[in-house]
Amino acid sequence: MSEPISIDIWSDIACPWCYIGKRNLEAGLAATAADEDAPQVNITFHSFELAPDTPVDFEGTEIDFLAGHKGMPREQVQQMLSHVTGVAADAGLQHRFDLLQHTNTVKAHELLHFAKAKGMQHEMEERLMSAYFTEGKHVGRVDDLVALAAEVGLDADEAREALENDVYLDAVRQDQAQARAYGIQGVPFFVIDGQYGISGAQPPAAFENVLRDLWSQRGQDAQAAPAAQN
């Protein structure tokens, strides 16, 4: 039995392309699941803050934020958001930028590390992204994050204690340091088996091809190893 392929994903829950990339990866995995020898994978999410200087309670819309943060004309921002909304829809997602509450995401990243320690990182990642992009919920305040943690089955009191005491802040910073070491400047960024980098929200077929190729190579290497020993 070959070792599972490791997929390390640097993302920010406030990154619309990260949610799209997550869905596309899931679609690629679903397409390979029917293979006679389907690739086995281990997926880990890592922290990346797109705008660490954002206040927890930003006053204004997503258009206001992007126009000010990136210095873009409001009309250009609106066109960009419309484009992203269309791409998200193609991936089966509903991005509601009209509802979105822009916020600082460091506490959300701490919560993801807490969830990881409890074996529920994937559920927490999905819940946070859905809350942020589809439901217009606040994901920067401790009370709101604790409520979302409880929704996926995590202990609310333990989650609150972890967030209020910055228990996982060092883990967030370690992820960010690793991103810098890899030279990651934008997300989503996928590191496959610690050696292959895939940048951006690639289509499902791109993930299908990479995973099938790597898994096939794993099988060939596994068969060649006993022969080499003989």
Short mmCIF file of C-alpha atoms in Angstrom, two decimals:
data_model
loop_
_atom_site.label_atom_id
_atom_site.label_comp_id
_atom_site.label_asym_id
_atom_site.label_seq_id
_atom_site.Cartn_x
_atom_site.Cartn_y
_atom_site.Cartn_z
CA MET A 1 0.00 0.00 0.00
CA SER A 2 1.50 3.32 -1.09
CA GLU A 3 1.73 6.22 1.34
CA PRO A 4 -1.02 8.82 0.82
CA ILE A 5 -0.18 11.91 -1.21
CA SER A 6 0.19 14.93 1.06
CA ILE A 7 -1.61 18.11 0.00
CA ASP A 8 -0.76 21.20 2.03
CA ILE A 9 -2.95 24.19 1.25
CA TRP A 10 -2.09 27.75 2.22
CA SER A 11 -5.25 29.82 2.22
CA ASP A 12 -7.20 32.56 3.93
CA ILE A 13 -10.86 32.02 4.76
CA ALA A 14 -11.46 35.58 3.47
CA CYS A 15 -10.00 34.70 0.06
CA PRO A 16 -12.75 34.04 -2.53
CA TRP A 17 -10.38 32.15 -4.81
CA CYS A 18 -9.38 29.90 -1.90
CA TYR A 19 -12.97 28.72 -1.51
CA ILE A 20 -13.17 28.13 -5.26
CA GLY A 21 -9.83 26.29 -5.22
CA LYS A 22 -11.04 24.12 -2.35
CA ARG A 23 -14.15 23.14 -4.30
CA ASN A 24 -12.15 22.44 -7.45
CA LEU A 25 -9.75 20.20 -5.51
CA GLU A 26 -12.72 18.35 -4.03
CA ALA A 27 -14.17 17.92 -7.52
CA GLY A 28 -10.84 16.59 -8.77
CA LEU A 29 -10.68 14.13 -5.90
CA ALA A 30 -14.25 13.01 -6.54
CA ALA A 31 -13.37 12.34 -10.18
CA THR A 32 -10.46 10.10 -9.17
CA ALA A 33 -12.45 8.27 -6.48
CA ALA A 34 -13.93 5.89 -9.07
CA ASP A 35 -10.50 4.83 -10.34
CA GLU A 36 -9.65 1.18 -9.83
CA ASP A 37 -6.62 2.35 -7.85
CA ALA A 38 -7.87 5.71 -6.55
CA PRO A 39 -5.24 8.11 -5.19
CA GLN A 40 -5.19 8.38 -1.40
CA VAL A 41 -4.51 11.85 0.02
CA ASN A 42 -3.94 13.65 3.30
CA ILE A 43 -5.04 17.30 3.17
CA THR A 44 -3.86 19.95 5.64
CA PHE A 45 -4.83 23.62 5.60
CA HIS A 46 -2.30 26.26 6.58
CA SER A 47 -2.71 29.90 7.59
CA PHE A 48 -2.14 32.85 5.30
CA GLU A 49 -3.47 36.36 6.03
CA LEU A 50 -4.16 38.40 2.92
CA ALA A 51 -4.74 41.63 4.86
CA PRO A 52 -3.41 41.32 8.43
CA ASP A 53 -3.87 45.05 9.01
CA THR A 54 -7.65 44.81 8.59
CA PRO A 55 -9.62 45.83 11.69
CA VAL A 56 -11.91 43.25 13.29
CA ASP A 57 -14.91 45.50 12.69
CA PHE A 58 -14.38 47.12 9.31
CA GLU A 59 -16.88 49.86 8.57
CA GLY A 60 -17.96 49.51 4.97
CA THR A 61 -18.61 47.08 2.15
CA GLU A 62 -16.24 44.75 0.35
CA ILE A 63 -16.12 47.32 -2.45
CA ASP A 64 -15.12 49.99 0.07
CA PHE A 65 -12.36 47.77 1.43
CA LEU A 66 -10.88 46.75 -1.90
CA ALA A 67 -11.10 50.24 -3.35
CA GLY A 68 -9.22 51.61 -0.35
CA HIS A 69 -6.85 48.71 0.27
CA LYS A 70 -5.82 48.18 -3.35
CA GLY A 71 -6.36 51.71 -4.59
CA MET A 72 -8.65 50.49 -7.38
CA PRO A 73 -11.55 52.44 -8.92
CA ARG A 74 -14.87 51.30 -7.49
CA GLU A 75 -16.16 50.36 -10.94
CA GLN A 76 -13.17 48.08 -11.49
CA VAL A 77 -13.71 46.46 -8.09
CA GLN A 78 -17.36 45.82 -8.93
CA GLN A 79 -16.38 44.18 -12.22
CA MET A 80 -13.79 42.04 -10.44
CA LEU A 81 -16.30 40.87 -7.83
CA SER A 82 -18.86 40.08 -10.53
CA HIS A 83 -16.26 37.96 -12.31
CA VAL A 84 -15.35 36.08 -9.13
CA THR A 85 -19.03 35.52 -8.36
CA GLY A 86 -19.49 33.93 -11.78
CA VAL A 87 -16.46 31.66 -11.39
CA ALA A 88 -17.67 30.67 -7.92
CA ALA A 89 -21.09 29.78 -9.34
CA ASP A 90 -19.42 27.50 -11.87
CA ALA A 91 -17.79 25.72 -8.92
CA GLY A 92 -21.15 25.34 -7.18
CA LEU A 93 -20.65 28.20 -4.72
CA GLN A 94 -22.69 31.31 -3.99
CA HIS A 95 -20.43 34.23 -3.15
CA ARG A 96 -22.54 37.00 -1.60
CA PHE A 97 -20.27 40.03 -1.56
CA ASP A 98 -23.32 42.18 -0.80
CA LEU A 99 -23.67 40.45 2.58
CA LEU A 100 -19.99 39.93 3.37
CA GLN A 101 -18.61 41.44 6.59
CA HIS A 102 -14.94 42.16 6.01
CA THR A 103 -12.81 41.45 9.07
CA ASN A 104 -9.41 40.45 10.40
CA THR A 105 -8.97 36.67 10.06
CA VAL A 106 -6.22 35.85 12.55
CA LYS A 107 -8.69 34.49 15.14
CA ALA A 108 -10.36 32.37 12.46
CA HIS A 109 -6.94 30.88 11.68
CA GLU A 110 -6.36 30.18 15.37
CA LEU A 111 -9.73 28.40 15.44
CA LEU A 112 -8.69 26.28 12.45
CA HIS A 113 -5.61 25.13 14.34
CA PHE A 114 -7.74 24.33 17.38
CA ALA A 115 -10.06 22.32 15.11
CA LYS A 116 -7.05 20.57 13.57
CA ALA A 117 -5.93 19.46 17.03
CA LYS A 118 -9.41 17.95 17.50
CA GLY A 119 -9.40 16.22 14.11
CA MET A 120 -12.04 18.55 12.65
CA GLN A 121 -10.05 21.04 10.58
CA HIS A 122 -11.83 20.25 7.30
CA GLU A 123 -15.28 20.72 8.83
CA MET A 124 -14.22 24.01 10.42
CA GLU A 125 -12.63 25.31 7.22
CA GLU A 126 -15.81 24.66 5.26
CA ARG A 127 -18.02 26.19 7.95
CA LEU A 128 -15.94 29.37 8.14
CA MET A 129 -15.84 29.89 4.39
CA SER A 130 -19.56 29.27 4.01
CA ALA A 131 -20.35 31.61 6.90
CA TYR A 132 -18.17 34.35 5.43
CA PHE A 133 -18.90 34.18 1.72
CA THR A 134 -22.45 32.82 1.58
CA GLU A 135 -24.18 33.73 4.83
CA GLY A 136 -22.66 37.13 5.59
CA LYS A 137 -21.68 36.11 9.12
CA HIS A 138 -18.93 37.78 11.14
CA VAL A 139 -15.87 35.54 11.45
CA GLY A 140 -13.49 37.87 13.29
CA ARG A 141 -14.98 38.07 16.78
CA VAL A 142 -14.50 35.41 19.44
CA ASP A 143 -18.21 35.03 20.24
CA ASP A 144 -19.13 34.46 16.59
CA LEU A 145 -16.27 32.03 16.07
CA VAL A 146 -17.19 30.02 19.17
CA ALA A 147 -20.75 29.70 17.86
CA LEU A 148 -19.47 28.39 14.52
CA ALA A 149 -17.14 25.98 16.29
CA ALA A 150 -20.07 24.57 18.26
CA GLU A 151 -22.03 24.13 15.03
CA VAL A 152 -19.45 21.64 13.69
CA GLY A 153 -19.35 19.75 16.98
CA LEU A 154 -16.40 21.33 18.78
CA ASP A 155 -16.59 22.13 22.47
CA ALA A 156 -17.59 25.79 22.80
CA ASP A 157 -15.84 26.37 26.14
CA GLU A 158 -12.59 24.83 24.90
CA ALA A 159 -12.75 26.87 21.71
CA ARG A 160 -13.32 30.08 23.66
CA GLU A 161 -10.42 29.37 26.00
CA ALA A 162 -8.10 28.68 23.04
CA LEU A 163 -9.11 31.88 21.26
CA GLU A 164 -9.07 34.19 24.27
CA ASN A 165 -5.64 32.94 25.33
CA ASP A 166 -4.02 32.89 21.86
CA VAL A 167 -3.20 29.22 22.34
CA TYR A 168 -2.70 28.61 18.62
CA LEU A 169 -1.33 31.99 17.56
CA ASP A 170 2.22 30.57 17.37
CA ALA A 171 0.96 27.82 15.06
CA VAL A 172 -0.56 30.47 12.78
CA ARG A 173 2.73 32.35 12.70
CA GLN A 174 4.64 29.14 11.93
CA ASP A 175 2.41 28.53 8.91
CA GLN A 176 3.05 32.07 7.72
CA ALA A 177 6.80 31.64 8.18
CA GLN A 178 6.69 28.44 6.13
CA ALA A 179 4.79 30.28 3.40
CA ARG A 180 7.54 32.89 3.27
CA ALA A 181 10.17 30.12 3.11
CA TYR A 182 8.35 28.60 0.14
CA GLY A 183 8.10 32.02 -1.49
CA ILE A 184 4.30 31.98 -1.41
CA GLN A 185 2.97 35.46 -2.09
CA GLY A 186 -0.64 34.69 -2.96
CA VAL A 187 -3.26 32.08 -2.16
CA PRO A 188 -4.58 29.52 -2.64
CA PHE A 189 -1.27 27.71 -2.94
CA PHE A 190 -1.10 23.93 -2.97
CA VAL A 191 2.08 22.03 -2.09
CA ILE A 192 1.88 18.42 -3.23
CA ASP A 193 4.15 15.93 -1.47
CA GLY A 194 6.28 18.80 -0.23
CA GLN A 195 7.81 19.36 -3.67
CA TYR A 196 5.22 20.35 -6.30
CA GLY A 197 3.59 23.77 -6.08
CA ILE A 198 0.25 24.66 -7.67
CA SER A 199 -0.76 28.30 -7.51
CA GLY A 200 -4.30 29.61 -7.77
CA ALA A 201 -7.76 28.09 -8.11
CA GLN A 202 -6.93 25.61 -10.84
CA PRO A 203 -9.75 23.67 -12.54
CA PRO A 204 -10.66 20.20 -11.23
CA ALA A 205 -8.95 18.50 -14.18
CA ALA A 206 -5.60 19.99 -13.16
CA PHE A 207 -5.83 18.33 -9.76
CA GLU A 208 -7.06 15.09 -11.33
CA ASN A 209 -4.04 14.91 -13.60
CA VAL A 210 -1.46 15.68 -10.93
CA LEU A 211 -2.92 13.22 -8.44
CA ARG A 212 -3.25 10.41 -10.97
CA ASP A 213 0.29 10.95 -12.23
CA LEU A 214 1.77 10.99 -8.73
CA TRP A 215 -0.24 7.97 -7.59
CA SER A 216 0.75 6.02 -10.68
CA GLN A 217 4.40 6.86 -10.02
CA ARG A 218 3.97 5.71 -6.43
CA GLY A 219 2.73 2.37 -7.68
CA GLN A 220 5.62 1.98 -10.12
CA ASP A 221 8.15 2.86 -7.44
CA ALA A 222 6.56 0.37 -5.04
CA GLN A 223 6.82 -2.40 -7.64
CA ALA A 224 10.39 -1.52 -8.53
CA ALA A 225 11.63 -1.52 -4.93
CA PRO A 226 11.41 -5.33 -4.34
CA ALA A 227 12.99 -5.98 -7.74
CA ALA A 228 15.91 -3.72 -6.86
CA GLN A 229 16.43 -5.56 -3.58
CA ASN A 230 16.55 -8.89 -5.42
#
